Short mmCIF file of C-alpha atoms in Angstrom, two decimals:
data_model
loop_
_atom_site.label_atom_id
_atom_site.label_comp_id
_atom_site.label_asym_id
_atom_site.label_seq_id
_atom_site.Cartn_x
_atom_site.Cartn_y
_atom_site.Cartn_z
CA UNK A 1031 0.00 0.00 0.00
CA UNK A 1032 1.19 3.53 -0.77
CA UNK A 1033 0.20 7.10 -0.12
CA UNK A 1034 -1.72 8.61 -3.04
CA UNK A 1035 -1.60 12.15 -1.68
CA UNK A 1036 2.14 12.58 -1.14
CA UNK A 1037 3.29 10.48 -4.06
CA UNK A 1038 5.67 8.64 -1.73
CA UNK A 1039 5.54 5.13 -0.28
CA UNK A 1040 3.53 5.02 2.90
CA UNK A 1041 4.85 3.91 6.25
CA UNK A 1042 3.87 0.30 5.65
CA UNK A 1043 5.84 -0.02 2.40
CA UNK A 1044 8.90 1.60 3.95
CA UNK A 1045 8.68 -0.53 7.09
CA UNK A 1046 8.62 -3.73 5.03
CA UNK A 1047 11.67 -2.61 3.04
CA UNK A 1048 13.54 -1.74 6.24
CA UNK A 1049 12.66 -5.04 7.91
CA UNK A 1050 14.06 -6.88 4.90
CA UNK A 1051 17.30 -4.93 5.24
CA UNK A 1052 17.26 -5.37 9.02
CA UNK A 1053 17.23 -9.13 8.55
CA UNK A 1054 20.51 -8.91 6.64
CA UNK A 1055 22.12 -6.44 9.02
CA UNK A 1056 20.92 -7.67 12.43
CA UNK A 1057 20.18 -11.40 12.11
CA UNK A 1058 23.00 -13.94 11.81
CA UNK A 1059 23.31 -16.05 8.66
CA UNK A 1060 21.98 -18.02 6.99
CA UNK A 1061 19.69 -15.26 5.78
CA UNK A 1062 16.28 -16.37 4.59
CA UNK A 1063 16.11 -13.49 2.13
CA UNK A 1064 18.65 -10.84 1.23
CA UNK A 1065 17.42 -7.39 0.23
CA UNK A 1066 19.09 -4.11 1.04
CA UNK A 1067 18.01 -2.52 -2.24
CA UNK A 1068 14.70 -1.45 -0.71
CA UNK A 1069 16.67 0.35 1.99
CA UNK A 1070 18.51 2.30 -0.72
CA UNK A 1071 15.22 3.21 -2.36
CA UNK A 1072 13.60 4.34 0.88
CA UNK A 1073 16.67 6.34 1.99
CA UNK A 1074 15.38 6.67 5.58
CA UNK A 1075 18.44 8.41 7.04
CA UNK A 1076 21.42 7.15 9.01
CA UNK A 1077 19.48 6.61 12.24
CA UNK A 1078 16.79 4.36 10.77
CA UNK A 1079 17.76 1.42 12.96
CA UNK A 1080 16.88 3.49 16.03
CA UNK A 1081 13.22 3.66 15.01
CA UNK A 1082 10.93 1.93 17.56
CA UNK A 1083 9.53 -0.32 14.82
CA UNK A 1084 13.07 -1.52 14.04
CA UNK A 1085 13.78 -2.82 17.54
CA UNK A 1086 15.59 -6.09 16.70
CA UNK A 1087 13.95 -8.06 19.50
CA UNK A 1088 10.46 -6.59 19.77
CA UNK A 1089 9.76 -6.77 16.03
CA UNK A 1090 11.63 -9.99 15.24
CA UNK A 1091 8.45 -11.99 14.58
CA UNK A 1092 7.15 -9.45 12.07
CA UNK A 1093 10.58 -9.18 10.42
CA UNK A 1094 10.75 -12.96 10.08
CA UNK A 1095 7.24 -13.09 8.60
CA UNK A 1096 8.14 -10.48 5.99
CA UNK A 1097 11.27 -12.29 4.84
CA UNK A 1098 9.52 -15.67 4.92
CA UNK A 1099 6.77 -14.56 2.56
CA UNK A 1100 9.30 -12.80 0.32
CA UNK A 1101 11.35 -15.99 0.07
CA UNK A 1102 8.25 -18.07 -0.64
CA UNK A 1103 7.20 -15.72 -3.45
CA UNK A 1104 10.66 -15.72 -5.00
CA UNK A 1105 10.84 -19.50 -4.85
CA UNK A 1106 7.42 -19.67 -6.52
CA UNK A 1107 8.43 -17.24 -9.28
CA UNK A 1108 11.60 -19.24 -9.90
CA UNK A 1109 9.62 -22.47 -10.10
CA UNK A 1110 7.11 -20.99 -12.54
CA UNK A 1111 9.85 -19.43 -14.71
CA UNK A 1112 11.51 -22.84 -14.90
CA UNK A 1113 8.19 -24.15 -16.25
CA UNK A 1114 8.20 -21.52 -18.99
CA UNK A 1115 5.93 -18.86 -17.48
CA UNK A 1116 7.27 -15.55 -18.75
CA UNK A 1117 5.06 -12.89 -17.11
CA UNK A 1118 5.23 -11.72 -13.50
CA UNK A 1119 2.68 -9.25 -12.07
CA UNK A 1120 3.17 -7.58 -8.68
CA UNK A 1121 -0.02 -5.98 -7.34
CA UNK A 1122 0.55 -3.14 -4.88
CA UNK A 1123 4.27 -3.30 -5.68
CA UNK A 1124 5.43 -0.62 -3.23
CA UNK A 1125 9.19 -0.97 -2.78
CA UNK A 1126 9.47 -4.37 -4.40
CA UNK A 1127 13.04 -4.87 -5.67
CA UNK A 1128 12.91 -8.16 -7.57
CA UNK A 1129 13.89 -6.63 -10.93
CA UNK A 1130 16.95 -4.95 -9.39
CA UNK A 1131 18.12 -7.80 -7.13
CA UNK A 1132 17.60 -10.74 -9.45
CA UNK A 1133 18.68 -9.70 -12.96
CA UNK A 1134 19.46 -13.35 -13.71
CA UNK A 1135 15.86 -14.42 -13.17
CA UNK A 1136 14.32 -11.13 -14.30
CA UNK A 1137 15.95 -11.53 -17.70
CA UNK A 1138 13.65 -14.51 -18.30
CA UNK A 1139 10.50 -12.58 -17.41
CA UNK A 1140 8.49 -9.54 -18.30
CA UNK A 1141 7.74 -7.89 -14.96
CA UNK A 1142 4.71 -5.68 -14.36
CA UNK A 1143 4.61 -3.63 -11.16
CA UNK A 1144 1.10 -2.32 -10.48
CA UNK A 1145 0.73 0.56 -8.06
CA UNK A 1146 -0.96 3.92 -7.67
CA UNK A 1147 0.29 6.73 -9.92
CA UNK A 1148 1.89 9.12 -7.41
CA UNK A 1149 3.96 6.60 -5.45
CA UNK A 1150 4.96 4.83 -8.63
CA UNK A 1151 6.23 8.07 -10.18
CA UNK A 1152 8.30 8.55 -7.02
CA UNK A 1153 9.74 5.04 -7.37
CA UNK A 1154 10.55 5.60 -11.03
CA UNK A 1155 12.54 8.71 -10.09
CA UNK A 1156 14.41 6.86 -7.33
CA UNK A 1157 15.33 3.96 -9.62
CA UNK A 1158 16.77 6.41 -12.12
CA UNK A 1159 18.56 8.45 -9.44
CA UNK A 1160 20.22 5.32 -8.04
CA UNK A 1161 21.36 4.17 -11.47
CA UNK A 1162 19.08 1.16 -11.80
CA UNK A 1163 17.03 2.70 -14.57
CA UNK A 1164 13.87 1.14 -16.00
CA UNK A 1165 14.90 -1.76 -18.24
CA UNK A 1166 12.55 -2.89 -20.97
CA UNK A 1167 11.72 -6.07 -19.05
CA UNK A 1168 10.22 -3.94 -16.23
CA UNK A 1169 6.89 -2.22 -16.82
CA UNK A 1170 5.63 0.20 -14.16
CA UNK A 1171 1.86 0.21 -14.45
CA UNK A 1172 0.07 3.10 -12.71
CA UNK A 1173 -3.50 2.26 -11.71
CA UNK A 1174 -5.90 4.48 -9.79
CA UNK A 1175 -7.78 1.73 -7.97
CA UNK A 1176 -10.07 4.22 -6.22
CA UNK A 1177 -11.41 5.50 -9.56
CA UNK A 1178 -12.27 1.99 -10.64
CA UNK A 1179 -9.51 1.58 -13.22
CA UNK A 1180 -8.99 -2.01 -14.34
CA UNK A 1181 -5.47 -3.25 -13.68
CA UNK A 1182 -5.88 -6.00 -16.27
CA UNK A 1183 -6.73 -3.45 -18.96
CA UNK A 1184 -3.78 -1.29 -17.95
CA UNK A 1185 -1.50 -4.34 -18.09
CA UNK A 1186 -2.63 -5.14 -21.62
CA UNK A 1187 -1.90 -1.56 -22.67
CA UNK A 1188 1.80 -1.93 -21.77
CA UNK A 1189 2.51 -5.32 -23.27
CA UNK A 1190 0.93 -7.95 -21.02
CA UNK A 1191 -0.24 -10.89 -23.11
CA UNK A 1192 -3.58 -12.15 -21.74
CA UNK A 1193 -3.22 -15.29 -23.82
CA UNK A 1194 -0.13 -16.44 -21.95
CA UNK A 1195 0.09 -17.56 -18.30
CA UNK A 1196 1.46 -15.32 -15.59
CA UNK A 1197 2.46 -15.34 -11.95
CA UNK A 1198 0.47 -12.75 -9.99
CA UNK A 1199 1.39 -11.84 -6.42
CA UNK A 1200 -0.28 -9.68 -3.82
CA UNK A 1201 1.49 -9.53 -0.45
CA UNK A 1202 0.58 -7.38 2.53
CA UNK A 1203 -2.40 -5.85 0.72
CA UNK A 1204 -5.68 -7.65 1.44
CA UNK A 1205 -5.93 -6.40 5.02
CA UNK A 1206 -6.27 -2.84 3.69
CA UNK A 1207 -8.95 -3.70 1.11
CA UNK A 1208 -12.63 -4.39 1.45
CA UNK A 1209 -13.86 -7.91 0.87
CA UNK A 1210 -15.49 -6.70 -2.35
CA UNK A 1211 -12.17 -5.38 -3.67
CA UNK A 1212 -10.44 -8.69 -2.98
CA UNK A 1213 -13.29 -10.57 -4.65
CA UNK A 1214 -12.86 -8.36 -7.72
CA UNK A 1215 -9.13 -9.13 -7.81
CA UNK A 1216 -9.80 -12.85 -7.61
CA UNK A 1217 -12.32 -12.66 -10.48
CA UNK A 1218 -9.73 -10.90 -12.64
CA UNK A 1219 -7.15 -13.56 -11.84
CA UNK A 1220 -9.70 -16.26 -12.73
CA UNK A 1221 -9.96 -14.70 -16.20
CA UNK A 1222 -6.22 -15.03 -16.89
CA UNK A 1223 -4.78 -17.67 -19.21
CA UNK A 1224 -4.80 -21.27 -18.00
CA UNK A 1225 -1.69 -22.09 -16.02
CA UNK A 1226 -1.54 -18.70 -14.32
CA UNK A 1227 -0.73 -18.71 -10.60
CA UNK A 1228 -1.77 -16.30 -7.85
CA UNK A 1229 -0.08 -16.00 -4.46
CA UNK A 1230 -1.96 -13.72 -2.06
CA UNK A 1231 -1.33 -13.13 1.63
CA UNK A 1232 -4.13 -12.52 4.12
CA UNK A 1233 -4.39 -11.78 7.83
CA UNK A 1234 -6.11 -14.24 10.12
CA UNK A 1235 -8.74 -13.09 12.61
CA UNK A 1236 -7.11 -12.35 15.98
CA UNK A 1237 -8.74 -15.35 17.65
CA UNK A 1238 -6.81 -17.71 15.35
CA UNK A 1239 -3.42 -16.34 16.36
CA UNK A 1240 -1.16 -17.91 18.92
CA UNK A 1241 -1.74 -16.29 22.31
CA UNK A 1242 1.79 -14.89 22.37
CA UNK A 1243 1.33 -13.13 19.02
CA UNK A 1244 -2.09 -11.55 19.62
CA UNK A 1245 -0.87 -8.44 21.50
CA UNK A 1246 1.63 -7.65 18.73
CA UNK A 1247 -1.12 -7.85 16.09
CA UNK A 1248 -3.29 -5.52 18.15
CA UNK A 1249 -0.44 -3.03 18.38
CA UNK A 1250 0.19 -3.32 14.66
CA UNK A 1251 -3.49 -2.76 13.96
CA UNK A 1252 -3.46 0.30 16.19
CA UNK A 1253 -0.41 1.69 14.40
CA UNK A 1254 -1.93 1.09 10.98
CA UNK A 1255 -5.06 2.97 12.01
CA UNK A 1256 -3.04 5.87 13.36
CA UNK A 1257 -1.07 6.15 10.12
CA UNK A 1258 -4.24 6.32 8.04
CA UNK A 1259 -4.09 2.79 6.60
CA UNK A 1260 -6.36 0.76 8.91
CA UNK A 1261 -6.81 -2.98 8.64
CA UNK A 1262 -10.29 -3.57 7.29
CA UNK A 1263 -10.34 -7.27 6.36
CA UNK A 1264 -9.38 -10.52 8.06
CA UNK A 1265 -10.04 -14.00 6.66
CA UNK A 1266 -10.09 -17.54 7.92
CA UNK A 1267 -8.32 -19.96 5.57
CA UNK A 1268 -11.66 -21.57 4.72
CA UNK A 1269 -13.17 -18.19 3.90
CA UNK A 1270 -10.30 -17.21 1.59
CA UNK A 1271 -10.42 -20.56 -0.22
CA UNK A 1272 -14.17 -20.16 -0.68
CA UNK A 1273 -13.74 -16.65 -2.12
CA UNK A 1274 -11.27 -17.94 -4.69
CA UNK A 1275 -13.52 -20.82 -5.70
CA UNK A 1276 -16.53 -18.52 -5.98
CA UNK A 1277 -14.45 -16.27 -8.24
CA UNK A 1278 -13.99 -19.18 -10.61
CA UNK A 1279 -10.61 -20.61 -9.58
CA UNK A 1280 -10.87 -24.33 -8.96
CA UNK A 1281 -7.28 -25.18 -8.02
CA UNK A 1282 -6.71 -23.44 -4.69
CA UNK A 1283 -4.65 -24.24 -1.63
CA UNK A 1284 -3.92 -22.72 1.74
CA UNK A 1285 -0.28 -22.24 2.76
CA UNK A 1286 -0.08 -21.64 6.53
CA UNK A 1287 2.53 -19.26 7.88
CA UNK A 1288 3.61 -22.12 10.14
CA UNK A 1289 4.65 -24.08 7.05
CA UNK A 1290 6.94 -21.23 5.99
CA UNK A 1291 8.39 -21.18 9.50
CA UNK A 1292 9.26 -24.87 9.24
CA UNK A 1293 10.58 -24.55 5.70
CA UNK A 1294 12.84 -21.54 6.18
CA UNK A 1295 13.62 -21.28 9.90
CA UNK A 1296 14.00 -24.85 11.13
CA UNK A 1297 17.28 -25.44 12.91
CA UNK A 1298 18.06 -21.79 13.61
CA UNK A 1299 19.74 -21.26 16.95
CA UNK A 1300 18.97 -17.53 17.27
CA UNK A 1301 15.26 -18.00 18.01
CA UNK A 1302 14.19 -16.06 14.91
CA UNK A 1303 10.79 -17.30 13.81
CA UNK A 1304 7.77 -15.74 12.07
CA UNK A 1305 4.86 -14.65 14.21
CA UNK A 1306 1.52 -16.30 13.47
CA UNK A 1307 -1.25 -14.34 11.81
CA UNK A 1308 -0.48 -14.18 8.09
CA UNK A 1309 -1.16 -17.06 5.70
CA UNK A 1310 -1.19 -17.40 1.93
CA UNK A 1311 -3.64 -18.40 -0.76
CA UNK A 1312 -2.05 -20.05 -3.79
CA UNK A 1313 -4.41 -20.50 -6.72
CA UNK A 1314 -3.90 -21.77 -10.28
CA UNK A 1315 -6.19 -21.12 -13.22
#
C-alpha cells in the first residue's frame, strides 16, 4: 500500500523494506532473504535502525514473517519461470526490488509492477537516481484503484499478453482492502490464461493467532489505524479458499505461515521465527 496524496511510499511499504534490510544487518546467517536494495530506495536516514519499529527483539516476529513470505514468493516465481511462465505481475508493488536484485531471473521474465500513480512516479525517479534505470523487461503500471480503473486493462496496454500464463502476487495488501475489492481481484485472476498462478497473503482473525502473538497484532493494527491505513479485512483460511472458488478458480490451496516457518527457519539457533497471523492463498487457473 502507498500514499496517493504525497506520491511517496507510505509507512507500511517503507517498514517492510527496512525489515528486509534489518534481517541482513541484524540477524546472523543463513539469511532467509537478502534485500538491502529497498533500503537504498527508501533512503530513511542514518538513524533508521533506532526507530521503535526496528527494535531487533520486539519486532523480530514481524521481520521474520516479511522475509519468509518474500522468500516463498521468489521460490514460486523461480519455479514458474523454470516451467516456462514468462510474465510476473506484482499488485501493490510498493518498494518491491525483484527486478533490481535478481537480474538473472528477471531476464527470463516480463515484470509488471502495479501501483498507484503518485507513489509509482516517485519510485521511477528513485530507480533512475540510483542508477538502476527502468529496463525494458520492467513495466511500471500506474493504476488508480479508487477511480475503478482495471489493472488487467492497464496491463494489456503496456505489453501484457492475456493469452499467456502469468504469476500474480499480492502480499501485505488484502488487510487494507474491502472484501469486495479482494473478490474483484480474484475474479480478474480467474480470467487469466490457464496455467496462471496467484499467491496472495491474508491476515487471520485475531482469535486464530497464537496467544503470544495476539498483543503484537493488536499493536500493529493500532499503528496502521493511526497512520491512516487501517486494517479492514481478516479471513479464515476456509473463507479465503471459498472466495477464490466462488471467483472461478478451482485449483486453490492454503499455505499456513507455520509451514513457511518450518521450511525456512528450522534449525536456527537464534530463536528467529515468524509470528503467526499471516497465511497465503495459492491459486492456479
